[in-house]
Coordinates of C-alpha atoms in Angstrom, one line a residue:
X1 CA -4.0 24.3 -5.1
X2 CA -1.1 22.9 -3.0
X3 CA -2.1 21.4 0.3
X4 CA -0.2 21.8 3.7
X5 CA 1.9 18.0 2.6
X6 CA 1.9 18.4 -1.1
X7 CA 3.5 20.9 -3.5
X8 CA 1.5 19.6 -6.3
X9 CA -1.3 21.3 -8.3
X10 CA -4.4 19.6 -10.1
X11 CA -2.9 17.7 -12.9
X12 CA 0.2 16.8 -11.8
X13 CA -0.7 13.8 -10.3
X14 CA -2.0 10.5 -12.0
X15 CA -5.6 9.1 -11.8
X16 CA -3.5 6.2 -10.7
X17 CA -0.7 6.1 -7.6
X18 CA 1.3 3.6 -5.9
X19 CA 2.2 4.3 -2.3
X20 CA 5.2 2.8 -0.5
X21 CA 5.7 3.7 3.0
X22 CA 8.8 4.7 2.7
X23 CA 9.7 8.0 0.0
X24 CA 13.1 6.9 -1.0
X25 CA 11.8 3.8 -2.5
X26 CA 9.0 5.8 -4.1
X27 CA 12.2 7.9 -5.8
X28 CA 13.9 4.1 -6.7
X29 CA 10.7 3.4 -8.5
X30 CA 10.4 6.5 -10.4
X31 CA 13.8 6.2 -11.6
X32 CA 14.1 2.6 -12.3
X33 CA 10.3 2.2 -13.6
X34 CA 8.8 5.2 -15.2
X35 CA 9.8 7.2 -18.1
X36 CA 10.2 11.1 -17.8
X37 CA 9.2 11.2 -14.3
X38 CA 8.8 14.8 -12.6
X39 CA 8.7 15.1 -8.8
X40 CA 5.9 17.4 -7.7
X41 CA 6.3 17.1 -3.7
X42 CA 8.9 17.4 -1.9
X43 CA 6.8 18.6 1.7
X44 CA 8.4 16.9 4.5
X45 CA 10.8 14.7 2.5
X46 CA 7.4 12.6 1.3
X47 CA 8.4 12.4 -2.2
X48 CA 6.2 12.3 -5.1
X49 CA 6.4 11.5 -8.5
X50 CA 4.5 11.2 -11.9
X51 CA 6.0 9.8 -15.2
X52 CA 5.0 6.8 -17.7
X53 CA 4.7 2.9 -17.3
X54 CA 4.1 1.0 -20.5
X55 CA 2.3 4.5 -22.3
X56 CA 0.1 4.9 -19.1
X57 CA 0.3 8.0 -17.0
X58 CA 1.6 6.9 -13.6
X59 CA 2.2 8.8 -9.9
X60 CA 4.2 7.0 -7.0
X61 CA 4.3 8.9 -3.5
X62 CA 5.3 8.1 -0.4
X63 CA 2.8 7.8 2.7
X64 CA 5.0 7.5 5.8
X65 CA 4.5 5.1 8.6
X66 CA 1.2 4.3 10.4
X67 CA -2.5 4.7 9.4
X68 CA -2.4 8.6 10.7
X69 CA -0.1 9.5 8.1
X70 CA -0.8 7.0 5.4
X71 CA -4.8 8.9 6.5
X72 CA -3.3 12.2 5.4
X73 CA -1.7 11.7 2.2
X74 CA -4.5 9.2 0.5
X75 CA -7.2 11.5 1.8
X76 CA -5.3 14.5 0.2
X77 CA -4.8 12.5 -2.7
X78 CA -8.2 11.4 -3.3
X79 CA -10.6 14.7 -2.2
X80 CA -7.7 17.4 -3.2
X81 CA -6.1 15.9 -6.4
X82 CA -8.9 13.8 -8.3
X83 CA -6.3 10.6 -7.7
X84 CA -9.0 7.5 -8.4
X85 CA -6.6 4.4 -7.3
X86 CA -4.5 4.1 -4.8
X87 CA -2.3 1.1 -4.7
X88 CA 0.1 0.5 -1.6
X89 CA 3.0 -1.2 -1.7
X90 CA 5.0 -2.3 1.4
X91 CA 6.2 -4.8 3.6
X92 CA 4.4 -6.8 6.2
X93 CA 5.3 -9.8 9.0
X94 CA 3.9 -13.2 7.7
X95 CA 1.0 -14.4 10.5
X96 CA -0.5 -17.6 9.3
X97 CA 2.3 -20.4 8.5
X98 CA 1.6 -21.1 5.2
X99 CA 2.8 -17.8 4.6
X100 CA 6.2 -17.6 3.6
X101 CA 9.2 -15.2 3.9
X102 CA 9.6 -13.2 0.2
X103 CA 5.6 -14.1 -0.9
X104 CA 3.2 -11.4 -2.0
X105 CA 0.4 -10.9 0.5
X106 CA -2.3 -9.0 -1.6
X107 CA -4.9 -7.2 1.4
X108 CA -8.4 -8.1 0.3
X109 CA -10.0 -7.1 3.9
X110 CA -7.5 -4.9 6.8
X111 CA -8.6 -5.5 10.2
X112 CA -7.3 -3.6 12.6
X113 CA -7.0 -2.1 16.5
X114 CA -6.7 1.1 15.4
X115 CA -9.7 3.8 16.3
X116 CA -9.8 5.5 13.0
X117 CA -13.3 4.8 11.8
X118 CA -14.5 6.0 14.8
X119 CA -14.4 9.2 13.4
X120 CA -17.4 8.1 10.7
X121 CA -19.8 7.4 13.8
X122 CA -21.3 4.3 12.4
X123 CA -23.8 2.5 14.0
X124 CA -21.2 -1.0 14.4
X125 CA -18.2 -2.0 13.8
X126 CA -16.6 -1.2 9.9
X127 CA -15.0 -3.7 7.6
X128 CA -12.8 -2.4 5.2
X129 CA -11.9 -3.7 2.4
X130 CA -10.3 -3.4 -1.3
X131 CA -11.3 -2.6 -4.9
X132 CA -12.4 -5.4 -6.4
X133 CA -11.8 -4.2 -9.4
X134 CA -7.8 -3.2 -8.2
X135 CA -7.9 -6.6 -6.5
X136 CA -8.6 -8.8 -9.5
X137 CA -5.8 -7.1 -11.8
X138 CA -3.5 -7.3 -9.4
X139 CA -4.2 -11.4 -8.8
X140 CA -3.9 -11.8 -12.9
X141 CA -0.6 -9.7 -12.5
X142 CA 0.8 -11.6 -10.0
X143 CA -0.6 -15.0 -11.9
X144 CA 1.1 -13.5 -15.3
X145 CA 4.4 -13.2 -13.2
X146 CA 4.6 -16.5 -11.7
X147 CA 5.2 -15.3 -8.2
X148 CA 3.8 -17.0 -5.2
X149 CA 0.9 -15.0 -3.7
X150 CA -1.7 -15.2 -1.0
X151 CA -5.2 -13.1 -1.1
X152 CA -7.2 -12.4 2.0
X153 CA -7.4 -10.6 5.5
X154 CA -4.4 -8.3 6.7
X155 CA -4.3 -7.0 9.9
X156 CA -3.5 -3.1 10.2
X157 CA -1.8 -2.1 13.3
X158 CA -0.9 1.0 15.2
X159 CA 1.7 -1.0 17.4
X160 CA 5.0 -2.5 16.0
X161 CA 6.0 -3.3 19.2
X162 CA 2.9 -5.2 20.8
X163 CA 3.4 -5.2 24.3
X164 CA 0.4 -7.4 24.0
X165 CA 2.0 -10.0 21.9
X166 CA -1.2 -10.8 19.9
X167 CA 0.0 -11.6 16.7
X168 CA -1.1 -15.7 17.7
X169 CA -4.8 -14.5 18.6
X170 CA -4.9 -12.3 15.2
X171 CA -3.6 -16.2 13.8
X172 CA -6.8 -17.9 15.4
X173 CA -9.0 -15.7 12.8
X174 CA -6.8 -16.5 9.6
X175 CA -5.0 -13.2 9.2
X176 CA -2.5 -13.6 6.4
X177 CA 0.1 -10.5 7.8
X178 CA 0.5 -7.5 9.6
X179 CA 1.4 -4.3 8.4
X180 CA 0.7 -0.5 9.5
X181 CA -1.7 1.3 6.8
X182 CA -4.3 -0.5 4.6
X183 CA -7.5 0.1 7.1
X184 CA -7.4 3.9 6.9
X185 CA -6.4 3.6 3.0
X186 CA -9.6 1.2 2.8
X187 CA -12.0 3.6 4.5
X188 CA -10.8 6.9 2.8
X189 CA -11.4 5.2 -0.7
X190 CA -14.6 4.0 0.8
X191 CA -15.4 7.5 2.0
X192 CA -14.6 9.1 -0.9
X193 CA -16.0 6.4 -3.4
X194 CA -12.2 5.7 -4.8
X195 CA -10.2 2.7 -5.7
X196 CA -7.5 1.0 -2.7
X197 CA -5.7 -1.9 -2.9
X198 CA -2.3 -3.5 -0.7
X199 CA 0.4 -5.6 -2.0
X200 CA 2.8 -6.5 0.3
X201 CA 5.9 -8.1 0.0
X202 CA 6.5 -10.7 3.5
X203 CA 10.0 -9.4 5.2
X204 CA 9.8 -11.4 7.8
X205 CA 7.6 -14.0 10.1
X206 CA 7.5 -13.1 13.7
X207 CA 6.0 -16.1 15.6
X208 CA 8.8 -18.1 13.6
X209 CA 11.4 -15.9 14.3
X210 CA 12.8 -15.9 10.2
X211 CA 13.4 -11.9 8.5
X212 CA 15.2 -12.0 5.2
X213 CA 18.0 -10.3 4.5
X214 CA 18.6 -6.5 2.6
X215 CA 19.6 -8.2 -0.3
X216 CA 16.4 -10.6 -1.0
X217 CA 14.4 -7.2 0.3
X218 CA 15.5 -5.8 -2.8
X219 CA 14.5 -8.4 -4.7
X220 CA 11.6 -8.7 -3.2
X221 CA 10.2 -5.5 -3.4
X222 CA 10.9 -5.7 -6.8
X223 CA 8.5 -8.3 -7.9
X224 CA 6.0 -6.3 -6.1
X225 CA 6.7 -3.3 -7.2
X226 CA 6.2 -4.6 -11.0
X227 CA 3.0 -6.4 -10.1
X228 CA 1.6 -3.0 -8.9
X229 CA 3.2 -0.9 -12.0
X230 CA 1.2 -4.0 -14.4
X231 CA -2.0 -3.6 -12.4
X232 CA -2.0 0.1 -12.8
X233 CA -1.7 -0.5 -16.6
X234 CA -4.7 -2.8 -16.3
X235 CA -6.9 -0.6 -14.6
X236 CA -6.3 2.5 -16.8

């Protein structure tokens, strides 16, 4: 049955879905990547597709912006549609400085100053993480591709403008990059004993004042766009 953010019905989507933030490069995927692809949502502009990578049944969907709505769609995804993995792909500021401007920052733990596990009442303080199994196809996908990567802890945020400006105390504890997302997509995979993973693409370095420009984006987001499509193949 459709859901009150997604036209689709059971079967429609893949066991398997990559999730930018942004829809419109969710549509670029599914018409530069995926054979036959068929869009199933189109609820709030959040589109959602599902065609073929490589013989292997693939979705891609949008999630929006911030952990409340990337919290939505996953959770939808997972409890409502049977979806097993969820990889996202998207963009994140660079916060240690070996981290450079166009690398691939693959999330292996998301900390994070949102609130959202509150809502599970545990007795201390969560720590979610990825999929190992998601996680270590996606490092021999990025290995195969030659690109420069870096695995370890992101920081989700609910702020993009910090009036705090923290970034340097996150920098203290070894966070690789900052993005908006991953935690809740951790925790709803945890909840729902599913598959999450984050592979980010680094647009630009705040505390060294360096953004690339819309051109080497595209390219960018490429690269990581095919090391997500080859992990999905993996893991099916």
């Amino acid at each position: 049955m459709p859901t009150p953010h997604n036209n689709a019905v059971k079967g429609d989507i893949a066991k398997t879905v990559l999730m930018p933030g942004d829809p419109l490069r969710a549509k670029f995927i599914a018409e530069n990547y995926l054979e036959n692809p068929v869009c199933y949502n189109e609820v709030r502009g959040m589109l959602g597709f599902t065609g073929t990578y490589k013989g292997i049944k693939v979705s891609v969907q949008g999630s929006g912006m911030g952990m409340p709505s990337m919290g939505i769609y996953s959770w939808e995804l997972f409890n409502e549609y049977d979806v097993e993995n969820i990889i996202r792909i998207g963009t994140a500021g660079a916060v240690t400085d070996n981290v450079n401007l166009r690398d691939i920052v693959i999330g292996m733990s998301a900390s994070t100053n949102s609130a959202y596990a509150d809502q599970y009442r545990l007795p201390g303080t969560y720590a979610p993480t990825a999929s190992w199994n998601i996680l270590s196809a996606a490092v021999k996908s990025a290995e195969e591709k030659g690109s420069i990567f870096h695995v370890g802890n992101i920081l989700s945020s609910d702020t993009f403008y910090d009036d705090a400006d923290s970034l340097a105390q996150w920098q203290k504890m070894g966070v690789l990059a900052i993005e908006m997302e991953s935690a809740a997509l951790y925790m709803n995979a945890a909840r729902a004993n599913k598959n999450a993973l984050c592979i980010l693409t680094v647009s630009d370095c705040p505390l060294r004042n360096l953004s690339t420009t819309a051109e080497e984006r595209q390219t960018s987001f490429r690269d990581m766009m095919e090391i997500a499509l080859e992990t999905a193949v993996k893991i099916n």
